[in-house]
Amino acid sequence: MGWLFLKVLLAGVSFSGFLYPLVDFCISGKTRGRKPNFVIILADDMGWGDLGANWAETKDTANLDKMASEGMRFVDFHAAASTCSPSRASLLTGRLGLRNGVTHNFAVTSVGGLPLNETTLAEVLQQAGYITGMIGKWHLGHHGSYHPNFRGFDYYFGIPYSHDMGCTDTPGYNHPPCPACPQGDGPSSNLQRDCYTDVALPLYENLHIVEQPVNLSSLARKYAEKATQFIQQASTSGRPFLLYVALAHMHVPLPVTQLPAAPRDRRLYGAGLREMDGLVGQIKDKVDHTAKDNTFLWFTGDNGPWAEKCELAGSVGAFTGVWQARRGGSPAKQTTWEGGHRVPALAYWPGRVPVNVTSTALLRSRNPGGTERKNKQVEKVSQAIGEAVGACSGLIQVGVDTAGSESESEELGPTQSCYFCSVLDIFPTVVALAQASLPQGRRFDGVDVSEVLFGRSQPGHRVLFHPNSGAAGEFGALQTVRLERYKAFYVTGGARACDGSIGPELQHKLPLIFNLEDDIAEAVPLERGGAEYQAVLPKVRKVLADVLQDIANDNISSADYTQDPSVTPCCNPYQVACRCQAP
């Protein structure tokens, strides 16, 4: 236990200026010429249509749009789950929740987190000589050994969970609004559903709470400062680095202060998008000025928009989940409809990733009568993709083991191939580029997509499994399958929508199957008695049975979801709401 005591002791060193207490920047390495740096930026609850390069109606992402023009944009890219903790766990492990144990969100009072026998991306790169840092939202356990400093990150600055999971003195915009932290010992007022009023939101630097409650109005600026400082120090050291930035944007509350001249229903969200875009722009600029030629920057999101927040939620673009929307509820965050897991994704690495490349995707929709239609927005997107050069964006397969073996899926007949990527691919891709080794004794759901990123031709994989994420079915269960251009639902149900409706949970013994090539809005499923449905159904059943058997034979983990109020982060238990100091 001596090493643990030493690490805790080092983590307690106060931070001042450019000094990072857990990071040894002074060790000169000789790996810079061989090993690239990595910056992974993860947005929170950002819709596919919130990226201007994806959706022309969006005008608030100038920096991200510029990055898209300077790199590769994926339009068929998917989160590994449709809610926070499972998606983040899959990013850091390359494994679905049924393997890594994280199937739903952790709470403020959670005792556990991402199981300790799961190896994180940071741990792999740390062993390969990388300096590792994380800035932003963790949400994979904050108590004891589940803290980021003990999961491979040399440096951590951020909040332990979502920024609406604790009160603040600057509560920002929410729907419904939540009150500020109490100032005295009196009872909390204006209590609303899902508002946290007893404990303030903490801000950590390594193992220490440095601010409670967090000032949300300055959080984006602080994240930008810490990120750019880390990049500067790591670049100067000569050692390769990994920086994982998990943004608070676009999750509510939105603490924006400068509102653009726009209609009331969108100006708050638009201002938040612009603030996030500016933060990303600062990080990219720092990379460009310090380590441009040897740094791979990956931007994506954890899941789709939180539709129940109404005008404070993002846009799903053309992926509107019409079949579910007509039956009530939201087909976005927490669901396995496209709006819940299809997210923006950009890859940027000058000289390595091709410039101004858009990955192929199929963007036609169909009306309830079954005749095809294209609205102007979808037509523009489809035309842009049709004119794009290169980049099949493929890739997920059933259970890749550490030796790289795989099971082959049967082709579905003569048609244009439909390839796609996932957050799951980040782990194996970064490990490969870092010349490191995948952890042994377990299987992975992501694959190395570096050949796709570098613009080389590759056949890709054609299967993706979307775990249940809170809207319907058992947490983490695989009851939605993407097989090439087809998508099958064994369970449906909507999350809470803006109007308060919740779509009923429906089990489908014979799954609903949509052809996303013809129907990106997921409006009209194939006729169960039709030849197309009958041809696809046995293939869907086979790939689903294969992955479930693969998981059953794998080394899987189980997360501890027990709760205990005593593990709640608290700067000063003698102050109201755990304030670090009296208001």
PDB file of C-alpha atoms in Angstrom, residues 242-518:
ATOM      1  CA  LEU A 242      -2.963  11.967 -23.776  1.00  0.00           C
ATOM      2  CA  LEU A 243      -5.459  14.681 -22.876  1.00  0.00           C
ATOM      3  CA  TYR A 244      -9.104  13.696 -22.413  1.00  0.00           C
ATOM      4  CA  VAL A 245     -11.455  16.690 -22.183  1.00  0.00           C
ATOM      5  CA  ALA A 246     -15.044  15.856 -21.181  1.00  0.00           C
ATOM      6  CA  LEU A 247     -17.034  19.057 -21.604  1.00  0.00           C
ATOM      7  CA  ALA A 248     -20.005  20.240 -19.562  1.00  0.00           C
ATOM      8  CA  HIS A 249     -21.602  21.510 -22.770  1.00  0.00           C
ATOM      9  CA  MET A 250     -24.293  20.873 -23.993  1.00  0.00           C
ATOM     10  CA  HIS A 251     -25.853  19.356 -20.879  1.00  0.00           C
ATOM     11  CA  VAL A 252     -28.135  21.657 -18.904  1.00  0.00           C
ATOM     12  CA  PRO A 253     -27.988  23.956 -17.093  1.00  0.00           C
ATOM     13  CA  LEU A 254     -26.626  26.353 -19.671  1.00  0.00           C
ATOM     14  CA  PRO A 255     -24.720  29.109 -17.849  1.00  0.00           C
ATOM     15  CA  VAL A 256     -24.380  31.472 -20.809  1.00  0.00           C
ATOM     16  CA  THR A 257     -24.123  35.198 -20.231  1.00  0.00           C
ATOM     17  CA  GLN A 258     -23.935  36.632 -23.761  1.00  0.00           C
ATOM     18  CA  LEU A 259     -27.017  35.905 -25.825  1.00  0.00           C
ATOM     19  CA  PRO A 260     -26.967  36.226 -29.636  1.00  0.00           C
ATOM     20  CA  ALA A 261     -29.678  38.107 -31.494  1.00  0.00           C
ATOM     21  CA  ALA A 262     -31.955  35.177 -32.310  1.00  0.00           C
ATOM     22  CA  PRO A 263     -35.453  33.977 -31.516  1.00  0.00           C
ATOM     23  CA  ARG A 264     -35.943  33.287 -27.803  1.00  0.00           C
ATOM     24  CA  ASP A 265     -36.559  29.551 -28.295  1.00  0.00           C
ATOM     25  CA  ARG A 266     -33.058  28.921 -29.658  1.00  0.00           C
ATOM     26  CA  ARG A 267     -30.830  31.768 -28.536  1.00  0.00           C
ATOM     27  CA  LEU A 268     -29.942  30.261 -25.162  1.00  0.00           C
ATOM     28  CA  TYR A 269     -28.890  26.958 -26.675  1.00  0.00           C
ATOM     29  CA  GLY A 270     -27.137  28.713 -29.531  1.00  0.00           C
ATOM     30  CA  ALA A 271     -25.141  30.809 -27.082  1.00  0.00           C
ATOM     31  CA  GLY A 272     -24.113  27.635 -25.272  1.00  0.00           C
ATOM     32  CA  LEU A 273     -23.012  26.081 -28.552  1.00  0.00           C
ATOM     33  CA  ARG A 274     -20.915  29.125 -29.341  1.00  0.00           C
ATOM     34  CA  GLU A 275     -19.264  29.013 -25.939  1.00  0.00           C
ATOM     35  CA  MET A 276     -18.451  25.313 -26.376  1.00  0.00           C
ATOM     36  CA  ASP A 277     -17.196  25.930 -29.895  1.00  0.00           C
ATOM     37  CA  GLY A 278     -14.916  28.677 -28.609  1.00  0.00           C
ATOM     38  CA  LEU A 279     -13.510  26.383 -25.924  1.00  0.00           C
ATOM     39  CA  VAL A 280     -12.739  23.691 -28.505  1.00  0.00           C
ATOM     40  CA  GLY A 281     -11.205  26.336 -30.743  1.00  0.00           C
ATOM     41  CA  GLN A 282      -8.806  27.408 -27.967  1.00  0.00           C
ATOM     42  CA  ILE A 283      -7.674  23.823 -27.431  1.00  0.00           C
ATOM     43  CA  LYS A 284      -7.171  23.262 -31.154  1.00  0.00           C
ATOM     44  CA  ASP A 285      -5.250  26.531 -31.490  1.00  0.00           C
ATOM     45  CA  LYS A 286      -2.937  25.466 -28.684  1.00  0.00           C
ATOM     46  CA  VAL A 287      -2.326  22.138 -30.406  1.00  0.00           C
ATOM     47  CA  ASP A 288      -1.615  23.947 -33.685  1.00  0.00           C
ATOM     48  CA  HIS A 289       0.926  26.242 -32.039  1.00  0.00           C
ATOM     49  CA  THR A 290       2.742  23.594 -29.999  1.00  0.00           C
ATOM     50  CA  ALA A 291       2.439  20.088 -31.445  1.00  0.00           C
ATOM     51  CA  LYS A 292       0.426  20.309 -34.666  1.00  0.00           C
ATOM     52  CA  ASP A 293       2.322  17.750 -36.731  1.00  0.00           C
ATOM     53  CA  ASN A 294       2.289  15.052 -34.081  1.00  0.00           C
ATOM     54  CA  THR A 295      -1.094  15.398 -32.378  1.00  0.00           C
ATOM     55  CA  PHE A 296      -4.294  13.563 -33.241  1.00  0.00           C
ATOM     56  CA  LEU A 297      -7.432  15.422 -32.122  1.00  0.00           C
ATOM     57  CA  TRP A 298     -10.729  13.553 -31.947  1.00  0.00           C
ATOM     58  CA  PHE A 299     -14.020  15.350 -31.225  1.00  0.00           C
ATOM     59  CA  THR A 300     -17.315  13.555 -30.614  1.00  0.00           C
ATOM     60  CA  GLY A 301     -20.257  13.288 -28.201  1.00  0.00           C
ATOM     61  CA  ASP A 302     -21.443  10.939 -25.455  1.00  0.00           C
ATOM     62  CA  ASN A 303     -25.050  10.651 -26.663  1.00  0.00           C
ATOM     63  CA  GLY A 304     -27.829  12.574 -28.368  1.00  0.00           C
ATOM     64  CA  PRO A 305     -29.751  15.592 -27.062  1.00  0.00           C
ATOM     65  CA  TRP A 306     -31.884  15.600 -23.909  1.00  0.00           C
ATOM     66  CA  ALA A 307     -35.212  16.337 -25.566  1.00  0.00           C
ATOM     67  CA  GLU A 308     -37.236  16.803 -22.381  1.00  0.00           C
ATOM     68  CA  LYS A 309     -35.320  20.052 -21.852  1.00  0.00           C
ATOM     69  CA  CYS A 310     -37.281  21.547 -24.766  1.00  0.00           C
ATOM     70  CA  GLU A 311     -35.627  24.684 -26.183  1.00  0.00           C
ATOM     71  CA  LEU A 312     -32.538  23.974 -24.054  1.00  0.00           C
ATOM     72  CA  ALA A 313     -31.895  20.703 -25.907  1.00  0.00           C
ATOM     73  CA  GLY A 314     -30.027  20.147 -29.138  1.00  0.00           C
ATOM     74  CA  SER A 315     -30.987  19.009 -32.626  1.00  0.00           C
ATOM     75  CA  VAL A 316     -31.090  15.447 -33.947  1.00  0.00           C
ATOM     76  CA  GLY A 317     -31.018  16.786 -37.494  1.00  0.00           C
ATOM     77  CA  ALA A 318     -32.770  14.421 -39.879  1.00  0.00           C
ATOM     78  CA  PHE A 319     -32.781  11.516 -37.408  1.00  0.00           C
ATOM     79  CA  THR A 320     -36.180  12.188 -35.909  1.00  0.00           C
ATOM     80  CA  GLY A 321     -37.380   8.702 -34.896  1.00  0.00           C
ATOM     81  CA  VAL A 322     -40.809   9.283 -36.398  1.00  0.00           C
ATOM     82  CA  TRP A 323     -42.197   5.835 -35.524  1.00  0.00           C
ATOM     83  CA  GLN A 324     -41.583   6.464 -31.819  1.00  0.00           C
ATOM     84  CA  ALA A 325     -42.442  10.163 -31.845  1.00  0.00           C
ATOM     85  CA  ARG A 326     -45.946   9.361 -33.081  1.00  0.00           C
ATOM     86  CA  ARG A 327     -46.470   7.039 -30.137  1.00  0.00           C
ATOM     87  CA  GLY A 328     -45.250   9.492 -27.532  1.00  0.00           C
ATOM     88  CA  GLY A 329     -41.962  10.224 -25.870  1.00  0.00           C
ATOM     89  CA  SER A 330     -38.617  11.370 -27.176  1.00  0.00           C
ATOM     90  CA  PRO A 331     -36.538   9.339 -29.663  1.00  0.00           C
ATOM     91  CA  ALA A 332     -33.293  10.993 -28.521  1.00  0.00           C
ATOM     92  CA  LYS A 333     -31.087  10.630 -25.415  1.00  0.00           C
ATOM     93  CA  GLN A 334     -31.650   7.395 -23.428  1.00  0.00           C
ATOM     94  CA  THR A 335     -33.199   5.662 -26.452  1.00  0.00           C
ATOM     95  CA  THR A 336     -31.782   3.422 -29.168  1.00  0.00           C
ATOM     96  CA  TRP A 337     -33.318   5.495 -31.959  1.00  0.00           C
ATOM     97  CA  GLU A 338     -30.738   7.235 -34.149  1.00  0.00           C
ATOM     98  CA  GLY A 339     -31.265  10.525 -32.339  1.00  0.00           C
ATOM     99  CA  GLY A 340     -30.106   8.883 -29.115  1.00  0.00           C
ATOM    100  CA  HIS A 341     -26.732   7.610 -30.262  1.00  0.00           C
ATOM    101  CA  ARG A 342     -25.774   9.134 -33.636  1.00  0.00           C
ATOM    102  CA  VAL A 343     -23.383  11.933 -32.687  1.00  0.00           C
ATOM    103  CA  PRO A 344     -21.073  14.461 -34.364  1.00  0.00           C
ATOM    104  CA  ALA A 345     -17.520  13.250 -34.911  1.00  0.00           C
ATOM    105  CA  LEU A 346     -14.401  14.930 -36.285  1.00  0.00           C
ATOM    106  CA  ALA A 347     -10.826  13.700 -36.699  1.00  0.00           C
ATOM    107  CA  TYR A 348      -7.958  16.170 -37.123  1.00  0.00           C
ATOM    108  CA  TRP A 349      -4.275  15.439 -37.648  1.00  0.00           C
ATOM    109  CA  PRO A 350      -2.512  17.638 -40.215  1.00  0.00           C
ATOM    110  CA  GLY A 351      -0.443  15.615 -42.631  1.00  0.00           C
ATOM    111  CA  ARG A 352      -2.010  12.317 -41.602  1.00  0.00           C
ATOM    112  CA  VAL A 353      -5.816  12.621 -41.708  1.00  0.00           C
ATOM    113  CA  PRO A 354      -6.994  13.783 -45.162  1.00  0.00           C
ATOM    114  CA  VAL A 355      -8.299  17.328 -45.418  1.00  0.00           C
ATOM    115  CA  ASN A 356     -11.991  18.117 -45.944  1.00  0.00           C
ATOM    116  CA  VAL A 357     -13.154  14.504 -46.153  1.00  0.00           C
ATOM    117  CA  THR A 358     -16.671  13.422 -45.252  1.00  0.00           C
ATOM    118  CA  SER A 359     -17.380   9.784 -44.515  1.00  0.00           C
ATOM    119  CA  THR A 360     -20.156   8.177 -46.547  1.00  0.00           C
ATOM    120  CA  ALA A 361     -23.646   7.813 -45.103  1.00  0.00           C
ATOM    121  CA  LEU A 362     -27.144   7.225 -46.406  1.00  0.00           C
ATOM    122  CA  LEU A 363     -29.475  10.143 -45.815  1.00  0.00           C
ATOM    123  CA  ARG A 364     -32.841   9.562 -47.421  1.00  0.00           C
ATOM    124  CA  SER A 365     -36.161   9.590 -45.601  1.00  0.00           C
ATOM    125  CA  ARG A 366     -39.549   8.145 -46.346  1.00  0.00           C
ATOM    126  CA  ASN A 367     -43.038   9.363 -45.555  1.00  0.00           C
ATOM    127  CA  PRO A 368     -45.707   7.324 -43.749  1.00  0.00           C
ATOM    128  CA  GLY A 369     -47.138   6.095 -47.020  1.00  0.00           C
ATOM    129  CA  GLY A 370     -43.845   4.546 -47.970  1.00  0.00           C
ATOM    130  CA  THR A 371     -43.036   6.827 -50.914  1.00  0.00           C
ATOM    131  CA  GLU A 372     -39.612   8.415 -50.751  1.00  0.00           C
ATOM    132  CA  ARG A 373     -39.181  12.088 -50.095  1.00  0.00           C
ATOM    133  CA  LYS A 374     -36.265  14.395 -49.478  1.00  0.00           C
ATOM    134  CA  ASN A 375     -36.617  17.639 -47.629  1.00  0.00           C
ATOM    135  CA  LYS A 376     -34.255  20.396 -48.676  1.00  0.00           C
ATOM    136  CA  GLN A 377     -32.013  19.969 -45.673  1.00  0.00           C
ATOM    137  CA  VAL A 378     -31.563  16.219 -46.155  1.00  0.00           C
ATOM    138  CA  GLU A 379     -31.041  16.731 -49.879  1.00  0.00           C
ATOM    139  CA  LYS A 380     -28.226  19.185 -49.216  1.00  0.00           C
ATOM    140  CA  VAL A 381     -26.562  16.820 -46.764  1.00  0.00           C
ATOM    141  CA  SER A 382     -26.937  13.884 -49.139  1.00  0.00           C
ATOM    142  CA  GLN A 383     -25.480  15.891 -52.010  1.00  0.00           C
ATOM    143  CA  ALA A 384     -22.504  16.970 -49.916  1.00  0.00           C
ATOM    144  CA  ILE A 385     -21.818  13.398 -48.906  1.00  0.00           C
ATOM    145  CA  GLY A 386     -22.183  12.197 -52.444  1.00  0.00           C
ATOM    146  CA  GLU A 387     -19.562  14.681 -53.554  1.00  0.00           C
ATOM    147  CA  ALA A 388     -17.194  13.868 -50.695  1.00  0.00           C
ATOM    148  CA  VAL A 389     -13.967  12.105 -51.443  1.00  0.00           C
ATOM    149  CA  GLY A 390     -12.920   8.835 -49.802  1.00  0.00           C
ATOM    150  CA  ALA A 391     -13.379   7.563 -46.286  1.00  0.00           C
ATOM    151  CA  CYS A 392     -15.632   4.639 -45.868  1.00  0.00           C
ATOM    152  CA  SER A 393     -16.443   5.103 -42.240  1.00  0.00           C
ATOM    153  CA  GLY A 394     -16.906   1.682 -41.082  1.00  0.00           C
ATOM    154  CA  LEU A 395     -16.551  -0.347 -38.272  1.00  0.00           C
ATOM    155  CA  ILE A 396     -17.789  -2.487 -35.532  1.00  0.00           C
ATOM    156  CA  GLN A 397     -17.730  -6.207 -35.259  1.00  0.00           C
ATOM    157  CA  VAL A 398     -18.620  -8.885 -32.782  1.00  0.00           C
ATOM    158  CA  GLY A 399     -15.994  -9.384 -30.097  1.00  0.00           C
ATOM    159  CA  VAL A 400     -12.493  -8.650 -31.331  1.00  0.00           C
ATOM    160  CA  ASP A 401     -10.007 -10.360 -29.055  1.00  0.00           C
ATOM    161  CA  THR A 402      -6.529  -9.146 -28.205  1.00  0.00           C
ATOM    162  CA  ALA A 403      -5.077 -11.153 -31.060  1.00  0.00           C
ATOM    163  CA  GLY A 404      -7.339  -9.382 -33.528  1.00  0.00           C
ATOM    164  CA  SER A 405      -9.421 -12.401 -34.551  1.00  0.00           C
ATOM    165  CA  GLU A 406     -12.955 -11.779 -35.681  1.00  0.00           C
ATOM    166  CA  SER A 407     -16.104 -13.461 -36.846  1.00  0.00           C
ATOM    167  CA  GLU A 408     -17.252 -12.668 -40.348  1.00  0.00           C
ATOM    168  CA  SER A 409     -20.756 -11.442 -41.097  1.00  0.00           C
ATOM    169  CA  GLU A 410     -22.596 -12.502 -44.204  1.00  0.00           C
ATOM    170  CA  GLU A 411     -23.195  -9.911 -46.926  1.00  0.00           C
ATOM    171  CA  LEU A 412     -26.762  -8.774 -47.421  1.00  0.00           C
ATOM    172  CA  GLY A 413     -26.739  -8.726 -51.192  1.00  0.00           C
ATOM    173  CA  PRO A 414     -25.716  -6.332 -53.969  1.00  0.00           C
ATOM    174  CA  THR A 415     -25.990  -2.799 -52.641  1.00  0.00           C
ATOM    175  CA  GLN A 416     -23.856   0.162 -51.724  1.00  0.00           C
ATOM    176  CA  SER A 417     -21.950  -0.702 -48.555  1.00  0.00           C
ATOM    177  CA  CYS A 418     -23.032   1.097 -45.401  1.00  0.00           C
ATOM    178  CA  TYR A 419     -20.137   1.478 -42.977  1.00  0.00           C
ATOM    179  CA  PHE A 420     -20.064   3.234 -39.653  1.00  0.00           C
ATOM    180  CA  CYS A 421     -17.824   4.003 -36.678  1.00  0.00           C
ATOM    181  CA  SER A 422     -18.348   4.186 -32.942  1.00  0.00           C
ATOM    182  CA  VAL A 423     -16.937   5.715 -29.788  1.00  0.00           C
ATOM    183  CA  LEU A 424     -15.905   2.116 -29.053  1.00  0.00           C
ATOM    184  CA  ASP A 425     -13.270   2.422 -31.778  1.00  0.00           C
ATOM    185  CA  ILE A 426     -11.366   5.206 -30.033  1.00  0.00           C
ATOM    186  CA  PHE A 427      -9.722   2.854 -27.513  1.00  0.00           C
ATOM    187  CA  PRO A 428      -8.202   0.305 -29.932  1.00  0.00           C
ATOM    188  CA  THR A 429      -7.311   2.975 -32.495  1.00  0.00           C
ATOM    189  CA  VAL A 430      -5.396   5.133 -30.023  1.00  0.00           C
ATOM    190  CA  VAL A 431      -3.684   2.089 -28.512  1.00  0.00           C
ATOM    191  CA  ALA A 432      -2.509   1.000 -31.963  1.00  0.00           C
ATOM    192  CA  LEU A 433      -1.270   4.458 -32.942  1.00  0.00           C
ATOM    193  CA  ALA A 434       0.572   4.732 -29.613  1.00  0.00           C
ATOM    194  CA  GLN A 435       2.360   1.460 -30.391  1.00  0.00           C
ATOM    195  CA  ALA A 436       0.958   0.003 -27.181  1.00  0.00           C
ATOM    196  CA  SER A 437      -0.757  -3.338 -26.565  1.00  0.00           C
ATOM    197  CA  LEU A 438      -4.386  -4.092 -25.824  1.00  0.00           C
ATOM    198  CA  PRO A 439      -5.034  -5.531 -22.361  1.00  0.00           C
ATOM    199  CA  GLN A 440      -4.921  -9.312 -22.374  1.00  0.00           C
ATOM    200  CA  GLY A 441      -7.619 -11.756 -21.376  1.00  0.00           C
ATOM    201  CA  ARG A 442     -10.634  -9.847 -22.640  1.00  0.00           C
ATOM    202  CA  ARG A 443     -12.457  -9.057 -25.827  1.00  0.00           C
ATOM    203  CA  PHE A 444     -13.277  -5.670 -27.333  1.00  0.00           C
ATOM    204  CA  ASP A 445     -16.231  -4.287 -29.250  1.00  0.00           C
ATOM    205  CA  GLY A 446     -14.279  -1.525 -30.971  1.00  0.00           C
ATOM    206  CA  VAL A 447     -11.655  -1.925 -33.658  1.00  0.00           C
ATOM    207  CA  ASP A 448      -8.632  -0.019 -34.933  1.00  0.00           C
ATOM    208  CA  VAL A 449      -9.951   2.411 -37.573  1.00  0.00           C
ATOM    209  CA  SER A 450      -6.647   4.101 -38.356  1.00  0.00           C
ATOM    210  CA  GLU A 451      -6.809   2.933 -41.986  1.00  0.00           C
ATOM    211  CA  VAL A 452     -10.124   4.739 -42.338  1.00  0.00           C
ATOM    212  CA  LEU A 453      -8.762   7.844 -40.621  1.00  0.00           C
ATOM    213  CA  PHE A 454      -5.794   7.992 -42.957  1.00  0.00           C
ATOM    214  CA  GLY A 455      -8.022   7.778 -46.035  1.00  0.00           C
ATOM    215  CA  ARG A 456      -7.017   4.300 -47.135  1.00  0.00           C
ATOM    216  CA  SER A 457      -9.525   1.837 -48.545  1.00  0.00           C
ATOM    217  CA  GLN A 458     -10.764  -0.781 -46.104  1.00  0.00           C
ATOM    218  CA  PRO A 459     -13.845  -3.047 -46.215  1.00  0.00           C
ATOM    219  CA  GLY A 460     -14.909  -2.353 -42.652  1.00  0.00           C
ATOM    220  CA  HIS A 461     -17.349  -4.146 -40.388  1.00  0.00           C
ATOM    221  CA  ARG A 462     -21.099  -3.893 -40.613  1.00  0.00           C
ATOM    222  CA  VAL A 463     -22.620  -4.668 -37.217  1.00  0.00           C
ATOM    223  CA  LEU A 464     -23.298  -2.379 -34.261  1.00  0.00           C
ATOM    224  CA  PHE A 465     -25.230  -3.107 -31.069  1.00  0.00           C
ATOM    225  CA  HIS A 466     -27.082  -0.324 -29.260  1.00  0.00           C
ATOM    226  CA  PRO A 467     -27.568  -1.092 -25.541  1.00  0.00           C
ATOM    227  CA  ASN A 468     -30.723  -0.119 -23.679  1.00  0.00           C
ATOM    228  CA  SER A 469     -29.932   3.162 -21.934  1.00  0.00           C
ATOM    229  CA  GLY A 470     -32.923   3.976 -19.754  1.00  0.00           C
ATOM    230  CA  ALA A 471     -35.901   4.487 -22.035  1.00  0.00           C
ATOM    231  CA  ALA A 472     -37.004   0.853 -22.335  1.00  0.00           C
ATOM    232  CA  GLY A 473     -35.806  -2.635 -21.474  1.00  0.00           C
ATOM    233  CA  GLU A 474     -33.188  -3.822 -19.005  1.00  0.00           C
ATOM    234  CA  PHE A 475     -30.197  -1.511 -18.584  1.00  0.00           C
ATOM    235  CA  GLY A 476     -27.387  -2.455 -20.936  1.00  0.00           C
ATOM    236  CA  ALA A 477     -29.250  -5.261 -22.709  1.00  0.00           C
ATOM    237  CA  LEU A 478     -28.610  -5.540 -26.443  1.00  0.00           C
ATOM    238  CA  GLN A 479     -32.041  -5.372 -28.054  1.00  0.00           C
ATOM    239  CA  THR A 480     -31.288  -3.053 -30.973  1.00  0.00           C
ATOM    240  CA  VAL A 481     -29.036  -4.171 -33.821  1.00  0.00           C
ATOM    241  CA  ARG A 482     -27.567  -2.228 -36.738  1.00  0.00           C
ATOM    242  CA  LEU A 483     -26.658  -4.607 -39.569  1.00  0.00           C
ATOM    243  CA  GLU A 484     -25.337  -2.710 -42.578  1.00  0.00           C
ATOM    244  CA  ARG A 485     -28.210  -0.478 -43.747  1.00  0.00           C
ATOM    245  CA  TYR A 486     -30.775  -2.241 -41.572  1.00  0.00           C
ATOM    246  CA  LYS A 487     -31.687  -1.580 -37.967  1.00  0.00           C
ATOM    247  CA  ALA A 488     -33.755  -3.970 -35.862  1.00  0.00           C
ATOM    248  CA  PHE A 489     -35.587  -3.176 -32.604  1.00  0.00           C
ATOM    249  CA  TYR A 490     -36.650  -5.915 -30.204  1.00  0.00           C
ATOM    250  CA  VAL A 491     -37.828  -3.294 -27.721  1.00  0.00           C
ATOM    251  CA  THR A 492     -39.069   0.259 -28.231  1.00  0.00           C
ATOM    252  CA  GLY A 493     -40.038   3.072 -25.919  1.00  0.00           C
ATOM    253  CA  GLY A 494     -39.449   6.770 -25.764  1.00  0.00           C
ATOM    254  CA  ALA A 495     -37.728   8.828 -23.138  1.00  0.00           C
ATOM    255  CA  ARG A 496     -39.564  11.782 -21.607  1.00  0.00           C
ATOM    256  CA  ALA A 497     -40.322  14.361 -24.286  1.00  0.00           C
ATOM    257  CA  CYS A 498     -40.671  18.119 -24.006  1.00  0.00           C
ATOM    258  CA  ASP A 499     -44.443  17.759 -23.629  1.00  0.00           C
ATOM    259  CA  GLY A 500     -43.985  15.363 -20.710  1.00  0.00           C
ATOM    260  CA  SER A 501     -45.075  12.270 -22.620  1.00  0.00           C
ATOM    261  CA  ILE A 502     -43.222   8.994 -22.246  1.00  0.00           C
ATOM    262  CA  GLY A 503     -43.546   6.415 -24.989  1.00  0.00           C
ATOM    263  CA  PRO A 504     -44.821   3.047 -23.776  1.00  0.00           C
ATOM    264  CA  GLU A 505     -42.360   0.171 -23.602  1.00  0.00           C
ATOM    265  CA  LEU A 506     -43.145  -2.418 -26.255  1.00  0.00           C
ATOM    266  CA  GLN A 507     -41.436  -5.780 -26.679  1.00  0.00           C
ATOM    267  CA  HIS A 508     -41.235  -7.070 -30.264  1.00  0.00           C
ATOM    268  CA  LYS A 509     -40.833 -10.821 -30.592  1.00  0.00           C
ATOM    269  CA  LEU A 510     -40.541 -10.182 -34.295  1.00  0.00           C
ATOM    270  CA  PRO A 511     -38.393  -7.058 -34.354  1.00  0.00           C
ATOM    271  CA  LEU A 512     -39.204  -3.837 -36.115  1.00  0.00           C
ATOM    272  CA  ILE A 513     -36.687  -3.545 -38.953  1.00  0.00           C
ATOM    273  CA  PHE A 514     -35.970  -0.259 -40.725  1.00  0.00           C
ATOM    274  CA  ASN A 515     -33.957   0.259 -43.884  1.00  0.00           C
ATOM    275  CA  LEU A 516     -31.879   3.329 -43.013  1.00  0.00           C
ATOM    276  CA  GLU A 517     -30.864   3.761 -46.641  1.00  0.00           C
ATOM    277  CA  ASP A 518     -34.468   4.581 -47.491  1.00  0.00           C
TER     278      ASP A 518
END
